[in-house]
């Protein structure tokens, strides 16, 4: 098939490379000129494991192209919309990219003679596909169901493991009009390469499935984080508790890891957007409001611990390891690390930070931070260190930290070290979700 993908960010680029690897001819379109230039030359401007190599491989097939213009749309069988839907100030989503993209698509649809399906992959609040995108596309003069089909196919990939998530989805949910059998048939054919259920629903159901999924994942994380607080008081290890809890088949082991709160471009944004949607219908989202409140508190839990051990932060030098919202990505959107650093700076500390991949993105938003070339450089000469994102590079023996930190303490928001080994290495070590304060030698 001929496929166009609008948006060359994390979702659009992975989808473009992914569909190309299944033998389709793909044109990926983005309004960002320099991004398109780089991608044409096989260079990604975001870090996703394996993506740059996969991009270069698919470019060599001659079936993958990048364009600024929407010209390929008229000849496409399927067009995926994967543009940004960021948060507005009140938590609801900003639909300006969706609007401009739909208008550009309508202009191309007007010129097209062949049937094509337009599939929304961006995360949009229930009602957007039918209430905003469909009317904008219909301005082309073409008839939905006859000249073009519309679908809402939420994306469930995770950053850091996006290529694998694309090729091995747990399920595909496709919201379509129940009378649009042409679209259903085309989507069945396109997705037949995946060995997972293909669930057809209404547009609104598909839109809500996406928000419900991310909100449930966020709820599990906030639950584990809330448990970590009582574990600290009871001198119990939260990982031991959640591991045993997760062995119950009705609960399952995933997304129960306590840490510095959930970040990233989607969990916080999507929960906030769903809460805003509740509000717009005059219903309260008591649980989801709490999920967000627990998360805000958890982000700064490690700073509370730090202050309770070393006192006021004014004039202190603090190392922060990890800037991305999780390992194996350079994405710093809503990263807990950024919130933590802002708090440290606001309280008068000087910050030295290191991240294996996210330094470039952090530079512009954290100009006051000294960005270091290695963990060693960041850890030397500081009053304390915070370990915030769980990059494998930070999984070092306790002796590594004690030799660099000397008597200064390490506060571990990811629980990457063994407290007993830390004690033996003479490291003043504190982590979330274990008895606090830890009795140091
Ligand atoms: P992103 O910001 O990385 O990329 C979006 C791209 O769209 C940008 O490169 C931007 O230049 C381009 N764009 C914006 N308006 C455009 C227009 N009118 N025409 C052409 N290009 C345009 O975003 P992302 O992280 O890939 O997310 C995209 C959507 O997918 C969002 O709705 C997000 O919630 C959802 N989503 C993201 C993930 C993820 O892991 N990042 C996972 C699932 C769903
Ligand atoms: C998340 C969802 O997992 C994807 O299914 C979804 O497609 C995506 O959002 C999206 O809609 O954009 P992602 O943001 O890439 O994916 O990252 P996750 O792996 O879900 O992690 C989110 C945050 O939760 C990270 O800060 C991570 O460190 C944290 N987390 C995760 C925990 O604190 N504990 C856990 O047990 C799991």
Short mmCIF file of C-alpha atoms and ligand atoms in Angstrom, two decimals:
data_model
loop_
_atom_site.label_atom_id
_atom_site.label_comp_id
_atom_site.label_asym_id
_atom_site.label_seq_id
_atom_site.Cartn_x
_atom_site.Cartn_y
_atom_site.Cartn_z
CA UNK A 1 0.00 0.00 0.00
CA UNK A 2 0.95 3.66 -0.26
CA UNK A 3 1.10 5.18 3.22
CA UNK A 4 1.57 8.78 4.36
CA UNK A 5 2.36 9.64 7.97
CA UNK A 6 1.89 13.22 9.15
CA UNK A 7 4.34 14.13 11.93
CA UNK A 8 7.91 12.83 12.21
CA UNK A 9 8.21 12.81 16.01
CA UNK A 10 8.47 9.73 18.25
CA UNK A 11 5.21 8.22 16.97
CA UNK A 12 5.31 9.36 13.34
CA UNK A 13 8.89 8.32 12.70
CA UNK A 14 8.51 4.90 14.33
CA UNK A 15 5.28 4.30 12.36
CA UNK A 16 6.94 5.41 9.11
CA UNK A 17 9.94 3.12 9.52
CA UNK A 18 7.67 0.34 10.81
CA UNK A 19 5.20 0.39 7.90
CA UNK A 20 8.08 0.61 5.43
CA UNK A 21 9.66 -2.49 6.99
CA UNK A 22 6.41 -4.33 6.17
CA UNK A 23 6.88 -3.58 2.47
CA UNK A 24 4.69 -0.46 2.14
CA UNK A 25 5.72 2.74 0.35
CA UNK A 26 5.80 5.44 3.02
CA UNK A 27 6.03 9.22 2.85
CA UNK A 28 6.49 10.90 6.20
CA UNK A 29 5.47 14.55 6.27
CA UNK A 30 6.48 17.16 8.84
CA UNK A 31 6.22 20.94 8.89
CA UNK A 32 9.70 21.17 10.47
CA UNK A 33 12.06 21.77 7.52
CA UNK A 34 15.36 21.00 9.25
CA UNK A 35 13.91 17.79 10.70
CA UNK A 36 12.90 16.63 7.20
CA UNK A 37 16.35 17.53 5.86
CA UNK A 38 18.04 15.43 8.57
CA UNK A 39 15.70 12.48 8.12
CA UNK A 40 16.22 12.43 4.34
CA UNK A 41 19.92 12.07 5.16
CA UNK A 42 19.32 9.22 7.60
CA UNK A 43 19.79 11.32 10.74
CA UNK A 44 17.29 11.29 13.60
CA UNK A 45 17.06 14.27 15.91
CA UNK A 46 15.56 12.21 18.74
CA UNK A 47 17.10 9.23 20.51
CA UNK A 48 15.21 5.97 20.30
CA UNK A 49 17.22 2.72 20.45
CA UNK A 50 17.69 1.17 16.99
CA UNK A 51 15.67 3.86 15.22
CA UNK A 52 18.49 5.58 13.33
CA UNK A 53 19.81 2.26 11.99
CA UNK A 54 16.28 1.17 11.02
CA UNK A 55 15.75 4.54 9.30
CA UNK A 56 18.94 4.16 7.26
CA UNK A 57 18.04 0.59 6.34
CA UNK A 58 14.55 1.54 5.14
CA UNK A 59 15.85 4.59 3.21
CA UNK A 60 17.98 2.18 1.19
CA UNK A 61 14.89 0.24 0.05
CA UNK A 62 13.75 3.36 -1.83
CA UNK A 63 10.29 2.93 -0.26
CA UNK A 64 10.71 5.62 2.43
CA UNK A 65 10.64 9.33 1.77
CA UNK A 66 10.38 12.51 3.87
CA UNK A 67 8.59 15.66 2.73
CA UNK A 68 7.50 19.02 4.03
CA UNK A 69 4.53 19.19 1.64
CA UNK A 70 1.36 17.07 1.81
CA UNK A 71 1.66 16.20 -1.92
CA UNK A 72 1.86 12.41 -1.35
CA UNK A 73 -1.58 12.36 0.29
CA UNK A 74 -3.57 12.32 -2.97
CA UNK A 75 -1.86 9.07 -4.04
CA UNK A 76 -1.95 7.37 -0.60
CA UNK A 77 -4.20 4.47 0.45
CA UNK A 78 -3.78 5.24 4.17
CA UNK A 79 -2.76 8.43 5.93
CA UNK A 80 -1.80 8.38 9.60
CA UNK A 81 -2.05 11.57 11.66
CA UNK A 82 0.71 11.60 14.31
CA UNK A 83 1.07 15.30 15.11
CA UNK A 84 1.52 16.72 18.62
CA UNK A 85 -1.41 17.24 21.01
CA UNK A 86 0.29 19.05 23.93
CA UNK A 87 -1.35 20.22 27.17
CA UNK A 88 -2.95 23.67 27.37
CA UNK A 89 -2.57 25.72 30.55
CA UNK A 90 -5.84 24.31 32.02
CA UNK A 91 -4.81 20.66 31.38
CA UNK A 92 -7.05 20.19 28.33
CA UNK A 93 -5.32 19.38 25.03
CA UNK A 94 -4.20 21.91 22.47
CA UNK A 95 -5.70 20.83 19.14
CA UNK A 96 -4.03 23.46 16.95
CA UNK A 97 -1.69 20.94 15.21
CA UNK A 98 -4.61 18.54 14.62
CA UNK A 99 -6.64 21.41 13.15
CA UNK A 100 -3.92 22.66 10.79
CA UNK A 101 -3.06 19.10 9.75
CA UNK A 102 -6.73 18.29 9.00
CA UNK A 103 -7.06 21.49 6.95
CA UNK A 104 -3.97 20.59 4.90
CA UNK A 105 -5.34 17.07 4.42
CA UNK A 106 -8.69 18.45 3.23
CA UNK A 107 -6.93 20.56 0.58
CA UNK A 108 -5.22 17.40 -0.76
CA UNK A 109 -8.37 15.27 -0.48
CA UNK A 110 -10.19 17.79 -2.69
CA UNK A 111 -7.72 17.00 -5.50
CA UNK A 112 -7.79 13.23 -5.05
CA UNK A 113 -9.83 10.75 -7.07
CA UNK A 114 -9.07 7.53 -5.14
CA UNK A 115 -10.54 6.17 -1.89
CA UNK A 116 -8.22 6.53 1.11
CA UNK A 117 -8.42 6.02 4.86
CA UNK A 118 -7.30 8.73 7.25
CA UNK A 119 -6.33 7.24 10.61
CA UNK A 120 -5.78 9.39 13.70
CA UNK A 121 -2.88 8.09 15.83
CA UNK A 122 -2.45 11.24 17.90
CA UNK A 123 -4.05 11.05 21.33
CA UNK A 124 -7.24 13.11 21.17
CA UNK A 125 -10.01 13.61 23.69
CA UNK A 126 -13.28 11.70 23.00
CA UNK A 127 -15.37 13.48 20.41
CA UNK A 128 -12.42 15.06 18.53
CA UNK A 129 -12.35 12.65 15.57
CA UNK A 130 -16.06 13.01 14.80
CA UNK A 131 -16.54 16.56 16.10
CA UNK A 132 -13.44 18.31 14.73
CA UNK A 133 -11.45 16.20 12.27
CA UNK A 134 -14.39 14.81 10.26
CA UNK A 135 -16.00 18.24 9.63
CA UNK A 136 -12.61 19.71 8.63
CA UNK A 137 -11.93 16.83 6.20
CA UNK A 138 -15.47 17.14 4.80
CA UNK A 139 -14.66 20.72 3.75
CA UNK A 140 -12.81 19.02 0.88
CA UNK A 141 -16.23 18.36 -0.67
CA UNK A 142 -15.56 14.60 -0.48
CA UNK A 143 -17.98 12.21 1.25
CA UNK A 144 -16.91 10.15 4.29
CA UNK A 145 -17.48 6.43 3.77
CA UNK A 146 -17.62 6.92 0.00
CA UNK A 147 -14.61 9.04 -1.07
CA UNK A 148 -12.58 8.64 2.12
CA UNK A 149 -12.68 6.62 5.31
CA UNK A 150 -11.88 7.84 8.81
CA UNK A 151 -10.46 5.83 11.71
CA UNK A 152 -9.14 6.54 15.20
CA UNK A 153 -6.36 4.06 15.98
CA UNK A 154 -4.69 5.04 19.27
CA UNK A 155 -0.95 4.45 19.60
CA UNK A 156 0.25 2.47 22.61
CA UNK A 157 4.02 2.41 22.01
CA UNK A 158 6.49 3.28 24.75
CA UNK A 159 9.57 5.39 24.19
CA UNK A 160 12.77 3.43 24.60
CA UNK A 161 11.20 0.25 23.22
CA UNK A 162 9.12 1.83 20.47
CA UNK A 163 10.20 -0.31 17.50
CA UNK A 164 9.39 -3.50 19.35
CA UNK A 165 6.07 -2.12 20.58
CA UNK A 166 5.21 -1.19 16.97
CA UNK A 167 5.92 -4.65 15.63
CA UNK A 168 4.46 -6.59 18.57
CA UNK A 169 1.38 -4.72 19.84
CA UNK A 170 -0.83 -6.34 22.51
CA UNK A 171 -3.92 -5.18 20.63
CA UNK A 172 -4.97 -2.71 17.97
CA UNK A 173 -8.06 -0.67 18.66
CA UNK A 174 -9.70 0.93 15.64
CA UNK A 175 -12.56 3.37 16.03
CA UNK A 176 -14.57 3.59 12.82
CA UNK A 177 -18.10 4.31 11.68
CA UNK A 178 -20.10 1.06 12.01
CA UNK A 179 -21.45 1.44 8.45
CA UNK A 180 -18.04 2.07 6.87
CA UNK A 181 -17.23 -1.47 5.70
CA UNK A 182 -14.69 -0.27 3.12
CA UNK A 183 -12.50 1.24 5.86
CA UNK A 184 -12.88 -1.83 8.03
CA UNK A 185 -11.73 -4.10 5.19
CA UNK A 186 -8.70 -1.95 4.37
CA UNK A 187 -7.64 -1.78 8.04
CA UNK A 188 -8.05 -5.56 8.42
CA UNK A 189 -5.76 -6.09 5.43
CA UNK A 190 -3.18 -3.54 6.61
CA UNK A 191 -3.02 -4.95 10.15
CA UNK A 192 -3.07 -8.63 9.15
CA UNK A 193 0.74 -8.71 9.69
CA UNK A 194 0.23 -8.33 13.45
CA UNK A 195 -0.63 -11.38 15.55
CA UNK A 196 -2.86 -9.61 18.03
CA UNK A 197 -6.56 -8.81 18.38
CA UNK A 198 -7.88 -6.04 16.15
CA UNK A 199 -10.78 -4.52 18.06
CA UNK A 200 -13.26 -2.36 16.15
CA UNK A 201 -15.14 0.23 18.20
CA UNK A 202 -16.80 3.59 17.78
CA UNK A 203 -14.57 6.66 17.41
CA UNK A 204 -15.28 7.86 20.95
CA UNK A 205 -14.63 4.44 22.46
CA UNK A 206 -11.21 4.22 20.78
CA UNK A 207 -10.36 7.73 21.98
CA UNK A 208 -11.37 6.88 25.54
CA UNK A 209 -9.55 3.51 25.54
CA UNK A 210 -6.29 5.45 25.05
CA UNK A 211 -6.96 7.81 27.97
CA UNK A 212 -8.24 5.00 30.19
CA UNK A 213 -5.11 2.90 29.47
CA UNK A 214 -2.64 5.67 30.30
CA UNK A 215 -4.68 6.74 33.33
CA UNK A 216 -4.74 3.20 34.66
CA UNK A 217 -0.96 2.85 34.22
CA UNK A 218 -0.50 6.18 36.05
CA UNK A 219 -2.83 4.99 38.82
CA UNK A 220 -0.75 1.85 39.39
CA UNK A 221 2.43 3.93 39.62
CA UNK A 222 0.89 6.41 42.07
CA UNK A 223 -0.38 3.47 44.12
CA UNK A 224 3.15 2.03 44.33
CA UNK A 225 4.52 5.47 45.19
CA UNK A 226 1.95 5.98 47.93
CA UNK A 227 2.85 2.54 49.33
CA UNK A 228 6.51 3.59 49.30
CA UNK A 229 5.72 6.36 51.78
CA UNK A 230 4.31 4.02 54.39
CA UNK A 231 7.16 1.55 53.70
CA UNK A 232 9.65 4.27 54.63
CA UNK A 233 7.92 4.69 58.01
CA UNK A 234 7.51 0.96 58.66
CA UNK A 235 11.05 0.05 57.57
CA UNK A 236 9.68 -2.27 54.87
CA UNK A 237 10.99 -2.56 51.29
CA UNK A 238 8.36 -1.38 48.78
CA UNK A 239 9.75 -3.59 45.96
CA UNK A 240 9.28 -6.68 48.12
CA UNK A 241 5.71 -5.63 48.86
CA UNK A 242 4.78 -4.83 45.26
CA UNK A 243 6.49 -7.96 43.89
CA UNK A 244 4.37 -10.15 46.13
CA UNK A 245 1.24 -8.09 45.44
CA UNK A 246 1.87 -8.43 41.68
CA UNK A 247 2.00 -12.23 41.90
CA UNK A 248 -1.76 -12.20 42.28
CA UNK A 249 -2.93 -12.93 38.72
CA UNK A 250 -5.76 -10.44 39.13
CA UNK A 251 -3.18 -7.71 39.75
CA UNK A 252 -0.09 -8.63 37.66
CA UNK A 253 3.49 -7.41 38.10
CA UNK A 254 3.74 -4.45 35.71
CA UNK A 255 3.85 -0.72 36.47
CA UNK A 256 4.16 -1.18 40.23
CA UNK A 257 7.66 0.24 40.57
CA UNK A 258 7.98 3.10 43.04
CA UNK A 259 10.31 5.88 41.94
CA UNK A 260 10.44 9.64 41.41
CA UNK A 261 6.91 9.75 39.97
CA UNK A 262 5.80 9.28 36.38
CA UNK A 263 6.94 11.76 33.73
CA UNK A 264 7.12 11.85 29.96
CA UNK A 265 5.10 13.39 27.20
CA UNK A 266 2.00 11.30 27.75
CA UNK A 267 1.08 9.90 31.18
CA UNK A 268 0.94 13.33 32.91
CA UNK A 269 -0.59 15.04 29.85
CA UNK A 270 -3.23 12.37 29.28
CA UNK A 271 -4.34 12.09 32.91
CA UNK A 272 -4.63 15.89 33.10
CA UNK A 273 -6.62 15.96 29.85
CA UNK A 274 -9.01 13.27 31.12
CA UNK A 275 -9.49 15.17 34.38
CA UNK A 276 -10.23 18.33 32.36
CA UNK A 277 -12.76 16.32 30.33
CA UNK A 278 -14.47 15.15 33.54
CA UNK A 279 -14.56 18.78 34.69
CA UNK A 280 -16.14 19.90 31.42
CA UNK A 281 -19.00 17.43 32.10
CA UNK A 282 -19.33 18.66 35.71
CA UNK A 283 -18.21 15.38 37.22
CA UNK A 284 -15.34 15.02 39.64
CA UNK A 285 -12.41 12.76 38.88
CA UNK A 286 -11.64 12.01 42.53
CA UNK A 287 -9.29 9.10 41.83
CA UNK A 288 -7.41 10.68 38.92
CA UNK A 289 -7.05 13.99 40.75
CA UNK A 290 -5.38 12.04 43.56
CA UNK A 291 -3.17 10.15 41.10
CA UNK A 292 -1.82 13.50 39.90
CA UNK A 293 -1.45 14.90 43.43
CA UNK A 294 0.45 11.81 44.63
CA UNK A 295 2.69 12.17 41.57
CA UNK A 296 3.48 15.83 42.20
CA UNK A 297 4.43 15.03 45.79
CA UNK A 298 6.49 12.01 44.80
CA UNK A 299 8.64 13.98 42.34
CA UNK A 300 10.00 16.04 45.22
CA UNK A 301 10.14 13.27 47.85
CA UNK A 302 13.87 12.79 47.19
CA UNK A 303 14.49 16.51 47.81
CA UNK A 304 12.63 16.27 51.16
CA UNK A 305 14.91 13.36 52.10
CA UNK A 306 17.97 15.29 51.00
CA UNK A 307 17.04 18.32 53.11
CA UNK A 308 16.25 16.23 56.16
CA UNK A 309 19.80 14.84 56.02
CA UNK A 310 21.96 17.74 54.85
CA UNK A 311 19.81 20.69 55.98
CA UNK A 312 19.03 23.87 53.98
CA UNK A 313 20.23 23.78 50.37
CA UNK A 314 21.42 27.38 50.11
CA UNK A 315 25.03 27.33 48.86
CA UNK A 316 25.21 23.52 48.60
CA UNK A 317 26.49 21.73 45.49
CA UNK A 318 24.29 18.82 44.39
CA UNK A 319 24.90 16.24 41.64
CA UNK A 320 21.90 14.95 39.67
CA UNK A 321 22.26 11.76 37.62
CA UNK A 322 19.65 11.37 34.90
CA UNK A 323 17.70 14.08 33.10
CA UNK A 324 15.42 12.11 30.75
CA UNK A 325 12.01 11.04 32.08
CA UNK A 326 13.17 7.41 31.96
CA UNK A 327 16.16 5.49 30.59
CA UNK A 328 16.73 4.79 26.86
CA UNK A 329 15.25 8.08 25.69
CA UNK A 330 16.43 11.67 25.35
CA UNK A 331 12.91 12.94 26.05
CA UNK A 332 12.80 15.38 28.97
CA UNK A 333 9.14 16.36 28.64
CA UNK A 334 7.62 16.37 32.18
CA UNK A 335 10.75 14.68 33.48
CA UNK A 336 10.79 14.38 37.28
CA UNK A 337 14.47 15.23 37.10
CA UNK A 338 13.70 18.66 35.67
CA UNK A 339 11.17 19.35 38.47
CA UNK A 340 13.74 18.21 41.04
CA UNK A 341 16.50 20.41 39.58
CA UNK A 342 14.19 23.44 39.47
CA UNK A 343 13.40 22.90 43.17
CA UNK A 344 17.11 22.56 44.06
CA UNK A 345 17.94 25.77 42.18
CA UNK A 346 15.00 27.60 43.74
CA UNK A 347 16.33 26.72 47.19
CA UNK A 348 19.76 28.12 46.40
CA UNK A 349 21.72 24.97 45.50
CA UNK A 350 24.19 24.73 42.61
CA UNK A 351 23.52 21.70 40.38
CA UNK A 352 25.94 19.54 38.39
CA UNK A 353 24.08 17.08 36.16
CA UNK A 354 24.81 14.22 33.78
CA UNK A 355 22.65 12.14 31.44
CA UNK A 356 23.80 9.65 28.78
CA UNK A 357 21.46 11.08 26.08
CA UNK A 358 19.41 14.06 27.22
CA UNK A 359 22.08 16.74 27.74
CA UNK A 360 21.36 18.56 24.48
CA UNK A 361 17.64 18.84 25.20
CA UNK A 362 18.29 19.89 28.81
CA UNK A 363 20.79 22.63 27.90
CA UNK A 364 18.20 25.12 26.67
CA UNK A 365 15.68 24.65 29.49
CA UNK A 366 18.16 24.41 32.39
CA UNK A 367 20.77 27.08 31.58
CA UNK A 368 21.80 27.44 35.25
CA UNK A 369 22.88 23.80 35.53
CA UNK A 370 26.50 22.72 35.05
CA UNK A 371 26.23 19.87 32.53
CA UNK A 372 29.02 17.33 33.03
CA UNK A 373 30.60 14.87 30.59
CA UNK A 374 30.45 11.84 32.85
CA UNK A 375 28.94 10.56 36.11
CA UNK A 376 32.42 10.85 37.65
CA UNK A 377 32.68 14.56 36.78
CA UNK A 378 29.23 15.22 38.11
CA UNK A 379 29.82 13.35 41.39
CA UNK A 380 33.11 14.93 42.36
CA UNK A 381 33.22 17.73 44.92
CA UNK A 382 29.50 17.76 45.72
CA UNK A 383 27.68 17.93 49.06
CA UNK A 384 25.23 15.22 47.97
CA UNK A 385 24.10 13.32 44.87
CA UNK A 386 20.64 12.36 43.59
CA UNK A 387 20.12 9.38 41.30
CA UNK A 388 16.95 10.17 39.38
CA UNK A 389 16.62 8.19 36.11
CA UNK A 390 17.43 4.50 36.00
CA UNK A 391 19.98 4.42 33.16
CA UNK A 392 21.93 1.12 33.21
CA UNK A 393 25.11 3.25 33.26
CA UNK A 394 24.26 4.25 36.85
CA UNK A 395 24.01 0.61 37.99
CA UNK A 396 27.51 0.65 39.50
CA UNK A 397 28.96 -1.01 42.57
CA UNK A 398 28.49 1.02 45.74
CA UNK A 399 32.29 1.46 45.90
CA UNK A 400 32.16 3.56 42.71
CA UNK A 401 29.88 6.05 44.43
CA UNK A 402 31.65 6.01 47.80
CA UNK A 403 35.06 6.64 46.22
CA UNK A 404 33.77 9.71 44.35
CA UNK A 405 31.38 11.07 46.94
CA UNK A 406 33.74 10.55 49.91
CA UNK A 407 31.53 11.31 52.94
CA UNK A 408 28.74 12.98 50.92
CA UNK A 409 25.45 11.04 50.79
CA UNK A 410 23.72 9.47 47.76
CA UNK A 411 19.91 9.72 47.50
CA UNK A 412 18.51 7.10 45.14
CA UNK A 413 15.04 7.74 43.69
CA UNK A 414 15.29 4.58 41.55
CA UNK A 415 16.50 2.14 44.22
CA UNK A 416 19.39 0.98 42.02
CA UNK A 417 21.83 0.09 44.80
CA UNK A 418 21.72 -2.57 47.46
CA UNK A 419 21.65 -0.83 50.88
CA UNK A 420 23.72 -3.57 52.50
CA UNK A 421 26.48 -3.24 49.87
CA UNK A 422 26.32 0.52 50.25
CA UNK A 423 26.80 0.14 53.99
CA UNK A 424 29.78 -2.16 53.47
CA UNK A 425 31.31 0.32 51.01
CA UNK A 426 30.96 3.09 53.58
CA UNK A 427 28.49 4.98 51.40
CA UNK A 428 25.90 7.19 53.09
CA UNK A 429 22.97 5.83 51.07
CA UNK A 430 19.27 6.71 51.22
CA UNK A 431 16.55 5.55 48.86
CA UNK A 432 12.84 5.97 48.53
CA UNK A 433 10.60 3.10 49.65
CA UNK A 434 12.87 1.68 52.35
CA UNK A 435 13.17 2.48 56.02
CA UNK A 436 14.19 6.12 56.28
CA UNK A 437 16.44 7.41 57.65
CA UNK A 438 18.66 4.45 56.77
CA UNK A 439 21.06 3.75 59.60
CA UNK A 440 24.45 4.49 58.17
CA UNK A 441 27.76 3.29 59.51
P1 LIG B 1 6.29 14.92 18.78
O1 LIG B 1 6.10 16.28 19.33
O2 LIG B 1 7.55 14.18 19.03
O3 LIG B 1 6.12 14.97 17.17
C1 LIG B 1 5.05 15.60 16.53
C2 LIG B 1 5.54 16.12 15.17
O4 LIG B 1 4.41 16.66 14.46
C3 LIG B 1 6.56 17.25 15.26
O5 LIG B 1 7.75 16.87 14.58
C4 LIG B 1 5.88 18.45 14.58
O6 LIG B 1 6.77 19.27 13.84
C5 LIG B 1 4.87 17.77 13.68
N1 LIG B 1 3.70 18.60 13.32
C6 LIG B 1 2.92 19.35 14.16
N2 LIG B 1 1.93 19.92 13.43
C7 LIG B 1 2.08 19.53 12.15
C8 LIG B 1 1.34 19.76 10.95
N3 LIG B 1 0.23 20.50 10.94
N4 LIG B 1 1.78 19.19 9.80
C9 LIG B 1 2.91 18.42 9.79
N5 LIG B 1 3.63 18.17 10.89
C10 LIG B 1 3.22 18.70 12.05
O7 LIG B 1 5.03 14.09 19.25
P2 LIG B 1 4.94 12.53 19.58
O8 LIG B 1 5.58 12.27 20.89
O9 LIG B 1 5.35 11.76 18.39
O10 LIG B 1 3.36 12.39 19.81
C11 LIG B 1 2.46 12.54 18.74
C12 LIG B 1 1.07 12.14 19.22
O11 LIG B 1 1.07 10.74 19.60
C13 LIG B 1 0.59 12.89 20.47
O12 LIG B 1 -0.80 13.04 20.38
C14 LIG B 1 0.93 11.94 21.62
O13 LIG B 1 0.08 12.13 22.72
C15 LIG B 1 0.68 10.59 20.97
N6 LIG B 1 1.48 9.48 21.53
C16 LIG B 1 2.80 9.66 21.80
C17 LIG B 1 3.57 8.58 22.29
C18 LIG B 1 5.02 8.73 22.62
O14 LIG B 1 5.61 7.78 23.15
N7 LIG B 1 5.67 9.86 22.38
C19 LIG B 1 2.96 7.34 22.43
C20 LIG B 1 1.60 7.19 22.12
C21 LIG B 1 0.86 8.27 21.66
C1 LIG B 2 3.45 5.51 28.14
C2 LIG B 2 2.65 4.21 28.01
O1 LIG B 2 3.34 3.16 28.68
C3 LIG B 2 2.50 3.83 26.52
O2 LIG B 2 1.69 2.67 26.41
C4 LIG B 2 1.83 4.99 25.80
O3 LIG B 2 1.71 4.73 24.42
C5 LIG B 2 2.66 6.24 25.99
O4 LIG B 2 2.81 6.53 27.42
C6 LIG B 2 2.00 7.43 25.39
O5 LIG B 2 0.79 7.52 25.36
O6 LIG B 2 2.79 8.29 25.00
P1 LIG B 2 6.03 6.20 27.97
O7 LIG B 2 5.58 7.58 28.32
O8 LIG B 2 6.98 6.03 26.85
O9 LIG B 2 4.76 5.27 27.63
O10 LIG B 2 6.73 5.60 29.25
P2 LIG B 2 6.37 4.51 30.37
O11 LIG B 2 7.28 3.36 30.22
O12 LIG B 2 4.92 4.25 30.45
O13 LIG B 2 6.83 5.32 31.68
C7 LIG B 2 6.15 6.52 32.05
C8 LIG B 2 6.70 7.04 33.34
O14 LIG B 2 6.33 6.19 34.43
C9 LIG B 2 8.24 7.11 33.41
O15 LIG B 2 8.60 8.27 34.10
C10 LIG B 2 8.62 5.87 34.18
O16 LIG B 2 9.86 5.98 34.84
C11 LIG B 2 7.46 5.80 35.17
N1 LIG B 2 7.22 4.45 35.72
C12 LIG B 2 6.86 3.43 34.89
C13 LIG B 2 7.30 4.24 37.09
O17 LIG B 2 7.61 5.18 37.86
N2 LIG B 2 7.02 3.00 37.59
C14 LIG B 2 6.66 1.97 36.79
O18 LIG B 2 6.41 0.86 37.32
C15 LIG B 2 6.58 2.18 35.41
#
